[in-house]
PDB file of N, CA and C and ligand atoms in Angstrom:
ATOM      1  N   UNK J   1      98.678  94.924  81.181  1.00  0.00           N
ATOM      2  CA  UNK J   1     100.150  95.252  81.238  1.00  0.00           C
ATOM      3  C   UNK J   1     101.082  94.064  80.269  1.00  0.00           C
ATOM      4  N   UNK J   2     101.213  94.949  79.222  1.00  0.00           N
ATOM      5  CA  UNK J   2     101.640  94.477  78.111  1.00  0.00           C
ATOM      6  C   UNK J   2     103.502  95.715  77.989  1.00  0.00           C
ATOM      7  N   UNK J   3     104.348  93.999  78.525  1.00  0.00           N
ATOM      8  CA  UNK J   3     105.739  94.526  78.633  1.00  0.00           C
ATOM      9  C   UNK J   3     105.741  92.878  77.236  1.00  0.00           C
ATOM     10  N   UNK J   4     106.763  93.720  75.950  1.00  0.00           N
ATOM     11  CA  UNK J   4     107.340  92.953  75.069  1.00  0.00           C
ATOM     12  C   UNK J   4     108.967  92.785  75.010  1.00  0.00           C
ATOM     13  N   UNK J   5     109.681  91.401  74.734  1.00  0.00           N
ATOM     14  CA  UNK J   5     110.927  91.152  74.218  1.00  0.00           C
ATOM     15  C   UNK J   5     111.500  91.769  73.580  1.00  0.00           C
ATOM     16  N   UNK J   6     112.764  92.292  73.988  1.00  0.00           N
ATOM     17  CA  UNK J   6     113.008  93.570  72.704  1.00  0.00           C
ATOM     18  C   UNK J   6     113.832  92.816  71.848  1.00  0.00           C
ATOM     19  N   UNK J   7     114.483  91.595  71.867  1.00  0.00           N
ATOM     20  CA  UNK J   7     115.373  91.306  71.070  1.00  0.00           C
ATOM     21  C   UNK J   7     113.891  90.216  70.128  1.00  0.00           C
ATOM     22  N   UNK J   8     112.929  89.832  70.335  1.00  0.00           N
ATOM     23  CA  UNK J   8     112.225  89.116  69.367  1.00  0.00           C
ATOM     24  C   UNK J   8     110.697  89.224  69.519  1.00  0.00           C
ATOM     25  N   UNK J   9     110.596  90.210  70.293  1.00  0.00           N
ATOM     26  CA  UNK J   9     109.032  91.105  70.894  1.00  0.00           C
ATOM     27  C   UNK J   9     107.351  89.777  71.016  1.00  0.00           C
ATOM     28  N   UNK J  10     108.715  88.972  71.622  1.00  0.00           N
ATOM     29  CA  UNK J  10     107.493  88.018  71.720  1.00  0.00           C
ATOM     30  C   UNK J  10     106.838  88.623  72.989  1.00  0.00           C
ATOM     31  N   UNK J  11     105.006  88.234  73.011  1.00  0.00           N
ATOM     32  CA  UNK J  11     104.468  89.533  74.663  1.00  0.00           C
ATOM     33  C   UNK J  11     104.514  87.919  75.265  1.00  0.00           C
ATOM     34  N   UNK J  12     105.412  86.942  74.858  1.00  0.00           N
ATOM     35  CA  UNK J  12     104.978  85.858  76.956  1.00  0.00           C
ATOM     36  C   UNK J  12     106.492  86.097  77.449  1.00  0.00           C
ATOM     37  N   UNK J  13     105.572  86.555  78.425  1.00  0.00           N
ATOM     38  CA  UNK J  13     107.235  87.432  79.443  1.00  0.00           C
ATOM     39  C   UNK J  13     106.259  87.275  80.618  1.00  0.00           C
ATOM     40  N   UNK J  14     107.355  86.602  81.663  1.00  0.00           N
ATOM     41  CA  UNK J  14     107.536  86.117  83.409  1.00  0.00           C
ATOM     42  C   UNK J  14     108.027  87.249  83.826  1.00  0.00           C
ATOM     43  N   UNK J  15     107.590  87.953  84.144  1.00  0.00           N
ATOM     44  CA  UNK J  15     108.402  88.871  85.690  1.00  0.00           C
ATOM     45  C   UNK J  15     108.882  87.637  86.953  1.00  0.00           C
ATOM     46  N   UNK J  16     110.082  87.741  87.491  1.00  0.00           N
ATOM     47  CA  UNK J  16     110.952  87.176  88.150  1.00  0.00           C
ATOM     48  C   UNK J  16     110.672  87.545  89.863  1.00  0.00           C
ATOM     49  N   UNK J  17     110.851  88.818  89.941  1.00  0.00           N
ATOM     50  CA  UNK J  17     110.252  89.349  91.232  1.00  0.00           C
ATOM     51  C   UNK J  17     110.688  88.560  92.651  1.00  0.00           C
ATOM     52  N   UNK J  18     112.256  87.913  92.293  1.00  0.00           N
ATOM     53  CA  UNK J  18     113.372  88.256  93.209  1.00  0.00           C
ATOM     54  C   UNK J  18     113.654  88.460  94.387  1.00  0.00           C
ATOM     55  N   UNK J  19     113.406  89.974  93.813  1.00  0.00           N
ATOM     56  CA  UNK J  19     113.919  91.487  95.312  1.00  0.00           C
ATOM     57  C   UNK J  19     112.692  91.379  95.737  1.00  0.00           C
ATOM     58  N   UNK J  20     111.394  91.356  95.449  1.00  0.00           N
ATOM     59  CA  UNK J  20     110.458  90.840  96.344  1.00  0.00           C
ATOM     60  C   UNK J  20     110.293  90.068  97.468  1.00  0.00           C
ATOM     61  N   UNK J  21     110.133  88.592  96.534  1.00  0.00           N
ATOM     62  CA  UNK J  21     110.766  87.598  97.246  1.00  0.00           C
ATOM     63  C   UNK J  21     111.519  87.578  98.506  1.00  0.00           C
ATOM     64  N   UNK J  22     112.626  87.759  98.028  1.00  0.00           N
ATOM     65  CA  UNK J  22     113.462  88.161  98.856  1.00  0.00           C
ATOM     66  C   UNK J  22     113.314  89.296 100.186  1.00  0.00           C
ATOM     67  N   UNK J  23     113.131  90.538  99.293  1.00  0.00           N
ATOM     68  CA  UNK J  23     112.327  91.558  99.963  1.00  0.00           C
ATOM     69  C   UNK J  23     112.091  91.284 101.176  1.00  0.00           C
ATOM     70  N   UNK J  24     110.217  90.470 101.073  1.00  0.00           N
ATOM     71  CA  UNK J  24     109.771  90.058 102.383  1.00  0.00           C
ATOM     72  C   UNK J  24     109.419  89.192 102.570  1.00  0.00           C
ATOM     73  N   UNK J  25     110.572  88.277 102.803  1.00  0.00           N
ATOM     74  CA  UNK J  25     110.893  86.839 103.470  1.00  0.00           C
ATOM     75  C   UNK J  25     112.205  87.886 104.012  1.00  0.00           C
ATOM     76  N   UNK J  26     113.100  88.818 103.727  1.00  0.00           N
ATOM     77  CA  UNK J  26     113.909  88.911 104.740  1.00  0.00           C
ATOM     78  C   UNK J  26     113.403  89.967 105.501  1.00  0.00           C
ATOM     79  N   UNK J  27     112.205  90.789 105.042  1.00  0.00           N
ATOM     80  CA  UNK J  27     111.667  91.950 105.481  1.00  0.00           C
ATOM     81  C   UNK J  27     110.778  91.108 107.423  1.00  0.00           C
ATOM     82  N   UNK J  28     110.637  90.216 106.967  1.00  0.00           N
ATOM     83  CA  UNK J  28     109.329  89.710 107.657  1.00  0.00           C
ATOM     84  C   UNK J  28     109.919  89.657 108.906  1.00  0.00           C
ATOM     85  N   UNK J  29     111.614  88.272 108.685  1.00  0.00           N
ATOM     86  CA  UNK J  29     112.196  88.073 109.394  1.00  0.00           C
ATOM     87  C   UNK J  29     112.226  89.539 110.656  1.00  0.00           C
ATOM     88  N   UNK J  30     113.020  90.736 109.576  1.00  0.00           N
ATOM     89  CA  UNK J  30     113.619  91.400 110.449  1.00  0.00           C
ATOM     90  C   UNK J  30     112.213  92.365 111.547  1.00  0.00           C
ATOM     91  N   UNK J  31     111.534  91.915 110.761  1.00  0.00           N
ATOM     92  CA  UNK J  31     109.855  93.285 110.989  1.00  0.00           C
ATOM     93  C   UNK J  31     110.213  92.570 112.290  1.00  0.00           C
ATOM     94  N   UNK J  32     109.405  91.148 112.278  1.00  0.00           N
ATOM     95  CA  UNK J  32     109.263  90.083 113.290  1.00  0.00           C
ATOM     96  C   UNK J  32     110.259  90.698 114.501  1.00  0.00           C
ATOM     97  N   UNK J  33     111.641  90.027 114.286  1.00  0.00           N
ATOM     98  CA  UNK J  33     113.351  90.279 115.123  1.00  0.00           C
ATOM     99  C   UNK J  33     112.367  91.413 116.264  1.00  0.00           C
ATOM    100  N   UNK J  34     112.461  92.651 114.947  1.00  0.00           N
ATOM    101  CA  UNK J  34     111.942  94.208 115.448  1.00  0.00           C
ATOM    102  C   UNK J  34     110.864  93.901 116.306  1.00  0.00           C
ATOM    103  N   UNK J  35     109.969  93.252 116.165  1.00  0.00           N
ATOM    104  CA  UNK J  35     108.596  92.974 116.484  1.00  0.00           C
ATOM    105  C   UNK J  35     108.683  92.353 118.279  1.00  0.00           C
ATOM    106  N   UNK J  36     109.943  91.396 118.455  1.00  0.00           N
ATOM    107  CA  UNK J  36     109.796  90.517 119.691  1.00  0.00           C
ATOM    108  C   UNK J  36     110.623  91.485 120.477  1.00  0.00           C
ATOM    109  N   UNK J  37     111.459  92.149 120.023  1.00  0.00           N
ATOM    110  CA  UNK J  37     112.262  93.023 121.086  1.00  0.00           C
ATOM    111  C   UNK J  37     110.939  94.256 121.360  1.00  0.00           C
ATOM    112  N   UNK J  38     110.135  94.953 120.229  1.00  0.00           N
ATOM    113  CA  UNK J  38     108.821  95.984 120.602  1.00  0.00           C
ATOM    114  C   UNK J  38     108.553  94.668 121.823  1.00  0.00           C
ATOM    115  N   UNK J  39     107.480  93.290 121.630  1.00  0.00           N
ATOM    116  CA  UNK J  39     107.233  92.573 122.009  1.00  0.00           C
ATOM    117  C   UNK J  39     107.211  93.055 123.516  1.00  0.00           C
ATOM    118  N   UNK J  40     108.365  92.589 123.762  1.00  0.00           N
ATOM    119  CA  UNK J  40     109.021  92.234 125.276  1.00  0.00           C
ATOM    120  C   UNK J  40     108.617  94.065 126.296  1.00  0.00           C
ATOM    121  N   UNK J  41     108.884  95.019 125.012  1.00  0.00           N
ATOM    122  CA  UNK J  41     107.809  96.228 126.207  1.00  0.00           C
ATOM    123  C   UNK J  41     106.595  96.386 125.693  1.00  0.00           C
ATOM    124  N   UNK J  42     106.343  95.742 124.868  1.00  0.00           N
ATOM    125  CA  UNK J  42     104.510  95.581 124.807  1.00  0.00           C
ATOM    126  C   UNK J  42     103.917  94.180 125.521  1.00  0.00           C
ATOM    127  N   UNK J  43     104.020  93.502 126.066  1.00  0.00           N
ATOM    128  CA  UNK J  43     104.288  92.531 127.247  1.00  0.00           C
ATOM    129  C   UNK J  43     104.116  93.252 128.578  1.00  0.00           C
ATOM    130  N   UNK J  44     105.553  93.649 128.806  1.00  0.00           N
ATOM    131  CA  UNK J  44     104.936  94.648 129.971  1.00  0.00           C
ATOM    132  C   UNK J  44     104.318  95.857 129.964  1.00  0.00           C
ATOM    133  N   UNK J  45     103.330  96.213 128.986  1.00  0.00           N
ATOM    134  CA  UNK J  45     102.804  96.805 129.529  1.00  0.00           C
ATOM    135  C   UNK J  45     101.448  96.639 129.196  1.00  0.00           C
ATOM    136  N   UNK J  46     101.318  95.355 128.616  1.00  0.00           N
ATOM    137  CA  UNK J  46     100.121  95.159 128.334  1.00  0.00           C
ATOM    138  C   UNK J  46      99.967  94.033 130.154  1.00  0.00           C
ATOM    139  N   UNK J  47     100.920  93.800 130.495  1.00  0.00           N
ATOM    140  CA  UNK J  47     101.242  92.509 131.936  1.00  0.00           C
ATOM    141  C   UNK J  47     100.627  94.003 133.390  1.00  0.00           C
ATOM    142  N   UNK J  48     101.192  95.036 133.093  1.00  0.00           N
ATOM    143  CA  UNK J  48     101.124  96.662 133.928  1.00  0.00           C
ATOM    144  C   UNK J  48      99.641  97.108 134.065  1.00  0.00           C
ATOM    145  N   UNK J  49      98.545  96.627 132.148  1.00  0.00           N
ATOM    146  CA  UNK J  49      97.230  97.576 132.275  1.00  0.00           C
ATOM    147  C   UNK J  49      96.627  95.548 132.680  1.00  0.00           C
ATOM    148  N   UNK J  50      96.673  94.542 132.391  1.00  0.00           N
ATOM    149  CA  UNK J  50      96.592  93.240 133.112  1.00  0.00           C
ATOM    150  C   UNK J  50      96.672  93.393 134.468  1.00  0.00           C
ATOM    151  N   UNK J  51      97.853  94.109 135.312  1.00  0.00           N
ATOM    152  CA  UNK J  51      97.681  93.391 136.936  1.00  0.00           C
ATOM    153  C   UNK J  51      96.583  93.969 137.441  1.00  0.00           C
ATOM    154  N   UNK J  52      95.625  95.331 136.371  1.00  0.00           N
ATOM    155  CA  UNK J  52      94.566  96.206 137.321  1.00  0.00           C
ATOM    156  C   UNK J  52      93.250  95.144 137.250  1.00  0.00           C
ATOM    157  N   UNK J  53      92.870  93.892 136.414  1.00  0.00           N
ATOM    158  CA  UNK J  53      92.116  92.569 136.978  1.00  0.00           C
ATOM    159  C   UNK J  53      93.138  91.326 137.469  1.00  0.00           C
ATOM    160  N   UNK J  54      93.887  91.458 137.884  1.00  0.00           N
ATOM    161  CA  UNK J  54      94.045  90.848 138.721  1.00  0.00           C
ATOM    162  C   UNK J  54      95.704  89.915 138.574  1.00  0.00           C
ATOM    163  N   UNK J  55      95.748  88.927 138.881  1.00  0.00           N
ATOM    164  CA  UNK J  55      97.201  88.067 138.313  1.00  0.00           C
ATOM    165  C   UNK J  55      97.171  87.930 137.256  1.00  0.00           C
ATOM    166  N   UNK J  56      95.409  87.516 137.098  1.00  0.00           N
ATOM    167  CA  UNK J  56      94.531  86.455 135.074  1.00  0.00           C
ATOM    168  C   UNK J  56      94.884  87.417 134.311  1.00  0.00           C
ATOM    169  N   UNK J  57      94.633  88.524 134.597  1.00  0.00           N
ATOM    170  CA  UNK J  57      94.402  89.942 133.998  1.00  0.00           C
ATOM    171  C   UNK J  57      96.213  89.925 133.669  1.00  0.00           C
ATOM    172  N   UNK J  58      97.092  90.134 134.299  1.00  0.00           N
ATOM    173  CA  UNK J  58      97.950  90.261 134.299  1.00  0.00           C
ATOM    174  C   UNK J  58      98.791  89.366 132.932  1.00  0.00           C
ATOM    175  N   UNK J  59      98.395  88.140 132.690  1.00  0.00           N
ATOM    176  CA  UNK J  59      98.977  87.413 131.952  1.00  0.00           C
ATOM    177  C   UNK J  59      98.697  87.083 130.816  1.00  0.00           C
ATOM    178  N   UNK J  60      97.207  87.007 130.885  1.00  0.00           N
ATOM    179  CA  UNK J  60      96.686  87.846 129.004  1.00  0.00           C
ATOM    180  C   UNK J  60      96.762  89.059 128.919  1.00  0.00           C
ATOM    181  N   UNK J  61      97.344  89.978 129.732  1.00  0.00           N
ATOM    182  CA  UNK J  61      98.050  91.096 129.462  1.00  0.00           C
ATOM    183  C   UNK J  61      98.974  90.910 128.102  1.00  0.00           C
ATOM    184  N   UNK J  62     100.020  90.058 129.041  1.00  0.00           N
ATOM    185  CA  UNK J  62     101.691  90.294 128.484  1.00  0.00           C
ATOM    186  C   UNK J  62     101.318  89.412 126.866  1.00  0.00           C
ATOM    187  N   UNK J  63     100.511  88.779 127.141  1.00  0.00           N
ATOM    188  CA  UNK J  63     101.083  87.752 126.004  1.00  0.00           C
ATOM    189  C   UNK J  63      99.992  88.305 124.808  1.00  0.00           C
ATOM    190  N   UNK J  64      98.970  88.674 125.139  1.00  0.00           N
ATOM    191  CA  UNK J  64      98.165  90.092 123.998  1.00  0.00           C
ATOM    192  C   UNK J  64      98.964  91.127 123.763  1.00  0.00           C
ATOM    193  N   UNK J  65     100.038  91.865 124.666  1.00  0.00           N
ATOM    194  CA  UNK J  65     100.708  92.879 123.684  1.00  0.00           C
ATOM    195  C   UNK J  65     102.257  92.057 122.987  1.00  0.00           C
ATOM    196  N   UNK J  66     102.431  90.965 123.632  1.00  0.00           N
ATOM    197  CA  UNK J  66     103.752  90.256 123.147  1.00  0.00           C
ATOM    198  C   UNK J  66     102.921  90.063 121.478  1.00  0.00           C
ATOM    199  N   UNK J  67     101.859  89.436 121.512  1.00  0.00           N
ATOM    200  CA  UNK J  67     101.508  88.361 120.359  1.00  0.00           C
ATOM    201  C   UNK J  67     101.206  90.033 119.548  1.00  0.00           C
ATOM    202  N   UNK J  68     100.425  90.689 119.898  1.00  0.00           N
ATOM    203  CA  UNK J  68     100.475  92.924 119.269  1.00  0.00           C
ATOM    204  C   UNK J  68     101.964  92.944 118.629  1.00  0.00           C
ATOM    205  N   UNK J  69     103.137  93.098 119.833  1.00  0.00           N
ATOM    206  CA  UNK J  69     103.955  93.182 118.633  1.00  0.00           C
ATOM    207  C   UNK J  69     105.010  92.878 117.849  1.00  0.00           C
ATOM    208  N   UNK J  70     104.708  91.179 118.235  1.00  0.00           N
ATOM    209  CA  UNK J  70     105.619  90.239 116.897  1.00  0.00           C
ATOM    210  C   UNK J  70     104.640  90.249 115.724  1.00  0.00           C
ATOM    211  N   UNK J  71     103.319  90.408 115.795  1.00  0.00           N
ATOM    212  CA  UNK J  71     102.638  90.796 114.691  1.00  0.00           C
ATOM    213  C   UNK J  71     102.990  92.125 113.905  1.00  0.00           C
ATOM    214  N   UNK J  72     102.971  92.867 114.692  1.00  0.00           N
ATOM    215  CA  UNK J  72     102.615  94.562 114.176  1.00  0.00           C
ATOM    216  C   UNK J  72     103.679  94.836 113.141  1.00  0.00           C
ATOM    217  N   UNK J  73     105.121  94.483 113.453  1.00  0.00           N
ATOM    218  CA  UNK J  73     106.567  94.416 113.322  1.00  0.00           C
ATOM    219  C   UNK J  73     106.444  93.171 112.171  1.00  0.00           C
ATOM    220  N   UNK J  74     106.062  91.950 112.352  1.00  0.00           N
ATOM    221  CA  UNK J  74     106.008  91.873 111.374  1.00  0.00           C
ATOM    222  C   UNK J  74     105.346  91.500 109.714  1.00  0.00           C
ATOM    223  N   UNK J  75     104.163  92.261 109.499  1.00  0.00           N
ATOM    224  CA  UNK J  75     103.756  92.872 109.227  1.00  0.00           C
ATOM    225  C   UNK J  75     104.600  94.366 108.554  1.00  0.00           C
ATOM    226  N   UNK J  76     104.424  94.790 109.454  1.00  0.00           N
ATOM    227  CA  UNK J  76     105.430  95.727 109.323  1.00  0.00           C
ATOM    228  C   UNK J  76     106.740  95.767 108.068  1.00  0.00           C
ATOM    229  N   UNK J  77     107.281  94.865 108.658  1.00  0.00           N
ATOM    230  CA  UNK J  77     108.944  94.587 107.485  1.00  0.00           C
ATOM    231  C   UNK J  77     108.062  93.407 106.549  1.00  0.00           C
ATOM    232  N   UNK J  78     106.793  92.673 106.929  1.00  0.00           N
ATOM    233  CA  UNK J  78     106.513  92.628 105.392  1.00  0.00           C
ATOM    234  C   UNK J  78     106.242  93.355 104.229  1.00  0.00           C
ATOM    235  N   UNK J  79     105.449  94.389 105.024  1.00  0.00           N
ATOM    236  CA  UNK J  79     105.759  95.824 104.209  1.00  0.00           C
ATOM    237  C   UNK J  79     106.681  96.759 103.647  1.00  0.00           C
ATOM    238  N   UNK J  80     107.528  96.949 104.305  1.00  0.00           N
ATOM    239  CA  UNK J  80     108.428  97.240 103.657  1.00  0.00           C
ATOM    240  C   UNK J  80     109.533  96.772 103.123  1.00  0.00           C
ATOM    241  N   UNK J  81     109.914  95.573 103.416  1.00  0.00           N
ATOM    242  CA  UNK J  81     110.332  95.044 102.615  1.00  0.00           C
ATOM    243  C   UNK J  81     110.302  94.278 101.072  1.00  0.00           C
ATOM    244  N   UNK J  82     108.858  94.624 100.890  1.00  0.00           N
ATOM    245  CA  UNK J  82     108.295  94.450  99.141  1.00  0.00           C
ATOM    246  C   UNK J  82     108.785  95.066  99.013  1.00  0.00           C
ATOM    247  N   UNK J  83     108.076  96.724  99.633  1.00  0.00           N
ATOM    248  CA  UNK J  83     108.676  97.845  98.610  1.00  0.00           C
ATOM    249  C   UNK J  83     109.274  98.191  98.514  1.00  0.00           C
ATOM    250  N   UNK J  84     110.570  97.851  99.005  1.00  0.00           N
ATOM    251  CA  UNK J  84     112.343  97.921  98.826  1.00  0.00           C
ATOM    252  C   UNK J  84     112.606  96.694  97.808  1.00  0.00           C
ATOM    253  N   UNK J  85     112.315  95.299  97.490  1.00  0.00           N
ATOM    254  CA  UNK J  85     112.197  94.418  96.722  1.00  0.00           C
ATOM    255  C   UNK J  85     111.786  95.271  95.050  1.00  0.00           C
ATOM    256  N   UNK J  86     110.220  95.165  95.329  1.00  0.00           N
ATOM    257  CA  UNK J  86     109.604  96.363  94.645  1.00  0.00           C
ATOM    258  C   UNK J  86     110.713  96.759  93.322  1.00  0.00           C
ATOM    259  N   UNK J  87     111.447  97.717  94.440  1.00  0.00           N
ATOM    260  CA  UNK J  87     111.874  99.062  94.449  1.00  0.00           C
ATOM    261  C   UNK J  87     113.506  98.426  93.173  1.00  0.00           C
ATOM    262  N   UNK J  88     114.163  97.233  93.887  1.00  0.00           N
ATOM    263  CA  UNK J  88     115.175  96.419  93.912  1.00  0.00           C
ATOM    264  C   UNK J  88     114.667  95.837  91.886  1.00  0.00           C
ATOM    265  N   UNK J  89     113.852  95.104  92.189  1.00  0.00           N
ATOM    266  CA  UNK J  89     112.908  94.054  90.507  1.00  0.00           C
ATOM    267  C   UNK J  89     112.897  95.202  89.297  1.00  0.00           C
ATOM    268  N   UNK J  90     112.635  96.794  89.745  1.00  0.00           N
ATOM    269  CA  UNK J  90     112.344  97.289  88.752  1.00  0.00           C
ATOM    270  C   UNK J  90     113.612  97.829  88.394  1.00  0.00           C
ATOM    271  N   UNK J  91     114.490  98.365  89.559  1.00  0.00           N
ATOM    272  CA  UNK J  91     115.483  99.808  88.538  1.00  0.00           C
ATOM    273  C   UNK J  91     117.305  99.062  88.714  1.00  0.00           C
ATOM    274  N   UNK J  92     116.791  97.861  89.751  1.00  0.00           N
ATOM    275  CA  UNK J  92     118.230  96.928  89.500  1.00  0.00           C
ATOM    276  C   UNK J  92     118.411  95.612  88.820  1.00  0.00           C
ATOM    277  N   UNK J  93     117.619  94.518  88.866  1.00  0.00           N
ATOM    278  CA  UNK J  93     117.415  93.581  88.096  1.00  0.00           C
ATOM    279  C   UNK J  93     117.135  93.447  86.491  1.00  0.00           C
ATOM    280  N   UNK J  94     117.475  92.453  85.848  1.00  0.00           N
ATOM    281  CA  UNK J  94     116.345  92.158  85.025  1.00  0.00           C
ATOM    282  C   UNK J  94     115.022  90.706  85.524  1.00  0.00           C
ATOM    283  N   UNK J  95     114.225  91.881  85.989  1.00  0.00           N
ATOM    284  CA  UNK J  95     112.660  91.287  85.709  1.00  0.00           C
ATOM    285  C   UNK J  95     112.024  90.380  85.192  1.00  0.00           C
ATOM    286  N   UNK J  96     112.148  90.973  84.337  1.00  0.00           N
ATOM    287  CA  UNK J  96     111.285  89.861  83.164  1.00  0.00           C
ATOM    288  C   UNK J  96     111.875  89.320  82.073  1.00  0.00           C
ATOM    289  N   UNK J  97     112.268  87.768  82.128  1.00  0.00           N
ATOM    290  CA  UNK J  97     112.412  86.922  80.931  1.00  0.00           C
ATOM    291  C   UNK J  97     111.110  86.423  79.708  1.00  0.00           C
ATOM    292  N   UNK J  98     111.964  86.975  78.981  1.00  0.00           N
ATOM    293  CA  UNK J  98     111.343  85.930  77.586  1.00  0.00           C
ATOM    294  C   UNK J  98     111.127  84.621  77.659  1.00  0.00           C
ATOM    295  N   UNK J  99     109.645  83.956  76.893  1.00  0.00           N
ATOM    296  CA  UNK J  99     109.692  82.696  77.525  1.00  0.00           C
ATOM    297  C   UNK J  99     110.000  81.816  76.485  1.00  0.00           C
ATOM    298  N   UNK J 100     110.129  83.205  75.229  1.00  0.00           N
ATOM    299  CA  UNK J 100     110.260  82.344  73.795  1.00  0.00           C
ATOM    300  C   UNK J 100     111.637  82.909  73.483  1.00  0.00           C
ATOM    301  N   UNK J 101     112.396  83.043  73.958  1.00  0.00           N
ATOM    302  CA  UNK J 101     113.926  82.539  73.350  1.00  0.00           C
ATOM    303  C   UNK J 101     114.848  82.868  74.769  1.00  0.00           C
ATOM    304  N   UNK J 102     114.432  82.717  75.686  1.00  0.00           N
ATOM    305  CA  UNK J 102     114.927  83.072  76.584  1.00  0.00           C
ATOM    306  C   UNK J 102     115.375  84.796  77.945  1.00  0.00           C
ATOM    307  N   UNK J 103     115.657  85.834  77.028  1.00  0.00           N
ATOM    308  CA  UNK J 103     116.690  86.737  76.766  1.00  0.00           C
ATOM    309  C   UNK J 103     115.227  87.410  78.072  1.00  0.00           C
ATOM    310  N   UNK J 104     116.608  87.879  79.625  1.00  0.00           N
ATOM    311  CA  UNK J 104     116.192  88.916  80.868  1.00  0.00           C
ATOM    312  C   UNK J 104     116.773  90.080  80.208  1.00  0.00           C
ATOM    313  N   UNK J 105     115.495  90.610  81.018  1.00  0.00           N
ATOM    314  CA  UNK J 105     115.541  92.429  80.571  1.00  0.00           C
ATOM    315  C   UNK J 105     114.817  92.965  81.742  1.00  0.00           C
ATOM    316  N   UNK J 106     114.991  94.421  82.051  1.00  0.00           N
ATOM    317  CA  UNK J 106     114.146  95.297  82.468  1.00  0.00           C
ATOM    318  C   UNK J 106     113.463  95.942  82.229  1.00  0.00           C
ATOM    319  N   UNK J 107     112.640  96.565  82.543  1.00  0.00           N
ATOM    320  CA  UNK J 107     111.452  96.450  81.117  1.00  0.00           C
ATOM    321  C   UNK J 107     111.764  98.638  81.132  1.00  0.00           C
ATOM    322  N   UNK J 108     112.866  98.595  82.366  1.00  0.00           N
ATOM    323  CA  UNK J 108     112.784 100.061  81.865  1.00  0.00           C
ATOM    324  C   UNK J 108     113.654 100.747  81.727  1.00  0.00           C
ATOM    325  N   UNK J 109     114.913  99.321  80.892  1.00  0.00           N
ATOM    326  CA  UNK J 109     115.875  99.694  80.233  1.00  0.00           C
ATOM    327  C   UNK J 109     115.250  99.404  78.952  1.00  0.00           C
ATOM    328  N   UNK J 110     114.008  98.891  78.481  1.00  0.00           N
ATOM    329  CA  UNK J 110     113.564  98.586  77.681  1.00  0.00           C
ATOM    330  C   UNK J 110     114.195 100.186  76.356  1.00  0.00           C
TER     331      UNK J 110
HETATM  332 ZN1  LIG F 201     111.951  87.347  73.342  1.00  0.00          ZN
END
């Protein structure tokens, strides 16, 4: 990848990726919250399935169900949030900063 500063033509460019970072964090949080809701029903399903293995199976089933629900939600949210943030970085924010002159720019708008 060779990004050049539109002002001074320097190739010492850093990308900020604010959107990607924020998107990933917000996505993970939202996904985990959503996942916890899913986890509660997953826990119920797990407990029901685990019941066939007795009371201990029921507890482990509920724990496994809740853990999987929260984890899947968090990972899915992070992926979606990062993808969304990447879009914001590339299309809305000035994602690149020239390390030579400090100019911020968006590579699609060059
Ligand atoms: Zn520059």
